[in-house]
Short mmCIF file of C-alpha atoms in Angstrom, two decimals:
data_model
loop_
_atom_site.label_atom_id
_atom_site.label_comp_id
_atom_site.label_asym_id
_atom_site.label_seq_id
_atom_site.Cartn_x
_atom_site.Cartn_y
_atom_site.Cartn_z
CA UNK A 1 0.00 0.00 0.00
CA UNK A 2 2.85 2.40 0.76
CA UNK A 3 6.62 2.70 0.73
CA UNK A 4 9.02 5.37 1.94
CA UNK A 5 12.53 6.71 1.38
CA UNK A 6 14.63 9.62 2.56
CA UNK A 7 15.85 11.89 -0.23
CA UNK A 8 18.02 14.90 0.67
CA UNK A 9 16.59 14.86 4.19
CA UNK A 10 13.01 14.77 2.93
CA UNK A 11 10.73 11.86 3.89
CA UNK A 12 9.08 10.67 0.66
CA UNK A 13 6.06 8.43 1.17
CA UNK A 14 4.58 6.78 -1.91
CA UNK A 15 1.00 5.53 -1.75
CA UNK A 16 0.48 2.92 -4.47
CA UNK A 17 -3.25 2.32 -4.21
CA UNK A 18 -6.37 3.79 -2.70
CA UNK A 19 -7.05 1.79 0.48
CA UNK A 20 -10.82 2.06 0.24
CA UNK A 21 -12.95 3.43 3.03
CA UNK A 22 -12.11 0.48 5.30
CA UNK A 23 -8.36 1.08 4.95
CA UNK A 24 -8.37 4.85 5.30
CA UNK A 25 -7.63 4.89 9.03
CA UNK A 26 -4.84 2.34 8.62
CA UNK A 27 -3.21 4.40 5.88
CA UNK A 28 -3.45 7.54 8.01
CA UNK A 29 -1.85 5.70 10.93
CA UNK A 30 1.02 4.40 8.77
CA UNK A 31 1.70 7.88 7.43
CA UNK A 32 1.59 9.56 10.84
CA UNK A 33 3.90 6.95 12.37
CA UNK A 34 6.44 7.59 9.61
CA UNK A 35 6.12 11.35 10.14
CA UNK A 36 6.67 10.94 13.88
CA UNK A 37 9.72 8.72 13.32
CA UNK A 38 11.36 11.21 10.94
CA UNK A 39 10.29 14.61 12.25
CA UNK A 40 11.26 17.37 11.89
CA UNK A 41 12.06 16.25 8.32
CA UNK A 42 9.66 17.66 5.74
CA UNK A 43 7.30 15.13 4.16
CA UNK A 44 6.32 14.57 0.54
CA UNK A 45 3.44 12.17 -0.08
CA UNK A 46 3.23 10.83 -3.62
CA UNK A 47 -0.19 9.60 -4.71
CA UNK A 48 0.21 7.35 -7.74
CA UNK A 49 -2.57 7.26 -10.31
CA UNK A 50 -4.00 4.13 -8.65
CA UNK A 51 -3.95 5.86 -5.26
CA UNK A 52 -5.74 9.06 -6.22
CA UNK A 53 -9.09 7.94 -4.82
CA UNK A 54 -11.28 9.47 -2.13
CA UNK A 55 -10.04 7.34 0.77
CA UNK A 56 -6.37 8.08 0.06
CA UNK A 57 -7.13 11.78 -0.33
CA UNK A 58 -8.96 11.74 3.00
CA UNK A 59 -6.03 9.96 4.68
CA UNK A 60 -3.60 12.53 3.28
CA UNK A 61 -5.75 15.40 4.54
CA UNK A 62 -5.85 13.81 8.00
CA UNK A 63 -2.09 13.32 7.91
CA UNK A 64 -1.70 16.99 6.99
CA UNK A 65 -3.62 17.95 10.13
CA UNK A 66 -1.27 15.68 12.11
CA UNK A 67 1.78 17.34 10.55
CA UNK A 68 0.43 20.78 11.41
CA UNK A 69 0.56 20.18 15.16
CA UNK A 70 4.38 20.00 15.39
CA UNK A 71 4.82 22.30 12.37
CA UNK A 72 6.12 19.65 9.95
CA UNK A 73 6.07 20.84 6.34
CA UNK A 74 4.03 18.48 4.15
CA UNK A 75 3.62 18.38 0.40
CA UNK A 76 1.61 16.10 -1.86
CA UNK A 77 2.30 15.02 -5.42
CA UNK A 78 -0.37 13.80 -7.81
CA UNK A 79 -0.68 13.94 -11.58
CA UNK A 80 -4.45 14.40 -11.32
CA UNK A 81 -5.48 18.06 -11.55
CA UNK A 82 -8.92 17.37 -9.97
CA UNK A 83 -7.23 15.64 -7.00
CA UNK A 84 -4.78 18.54 -6.64
CA UNK A 85 -7.71 20.97 -6.48
CA UNK A 86 -9.55 18.74 -4.01
CA UNK A 87 -6.51 18.63 -1.73
CA UNK A 88 -5.92 22.39 -1.95
CA UNK A 89 -9.57 23.21 -1.29
CA UNK A 90 -9.93 20.89 1.71
CA UNK A 91 -6.57 21.29 3.44
CA UNK A 92 -6.39 22.40 7.04
CA UNK A 93 -5.48 26.08 7.20
CA UNK A 94 -4.63 26.30 10.91
CA UNK A 95 -1.02 25.12 10.47
CA UNK A 96 1.59 25.04 7.72
CA UNK A 97 0.02 25.24 4.28
CA UNK A 98 -0.36 22.02 2.31
CA UNK A 99 1.70 22.39 -0.85
CA UNK A 100 0.44 20.34 -3.80
CA UNK A 101 2.63 19.54 -6.80
CA UNK A 102 2.31 17.72 -10.10
CA UNK A 103 5.96 16.51 -10.14
CA UNK A 104 7.93 14.54 -7.56
CA UNK A 105 11.29 16.20 -8.26
CA UNK A 106 9.81 19.66 -7.80
CA UNK A 107 8.14 18.67 -4.53
CA UNK A 108 11.34 17.20 -3.07
CA UNK A 109 13.45 20.16 -4.17
CA UNK A 110 10.96 22.65 -2.77
CA UNK A 111 10.67 20.79 0.55
CA UNK A 112 14.45 20.52 0.86
CA UNK A 113 14.89 24.24 0.16
CA UNK A 114 12.13 25.25 2.57
CA UNK A 115 13.65 23.15 5.37
CA UNK A 116 17.17 24.52 4.88
#
């Protein structure tokens, strides 16, 4: 369902498939545990085309709220313009802004620069 790497001090989490409504909480928990283990590193979540469904989007938005508490910078990458708009329009605004990108390399570079 997901994998992760560290690239230039940025935690990159790749979600390979939408977990469905029953797996949404589990996906959120996996993401937040990775964030906790690597904080204060910025986080980039990559939603593959197969993962750009409503449950994965909901899990990412919940993870963004989690990241906002300790002030961890979080970005999301998806090729889907409608999913990018959905994420931007529904992101929590009480903490660091959710940055949404179309390209992985841009997201990692931006997160690395912002954290420096």
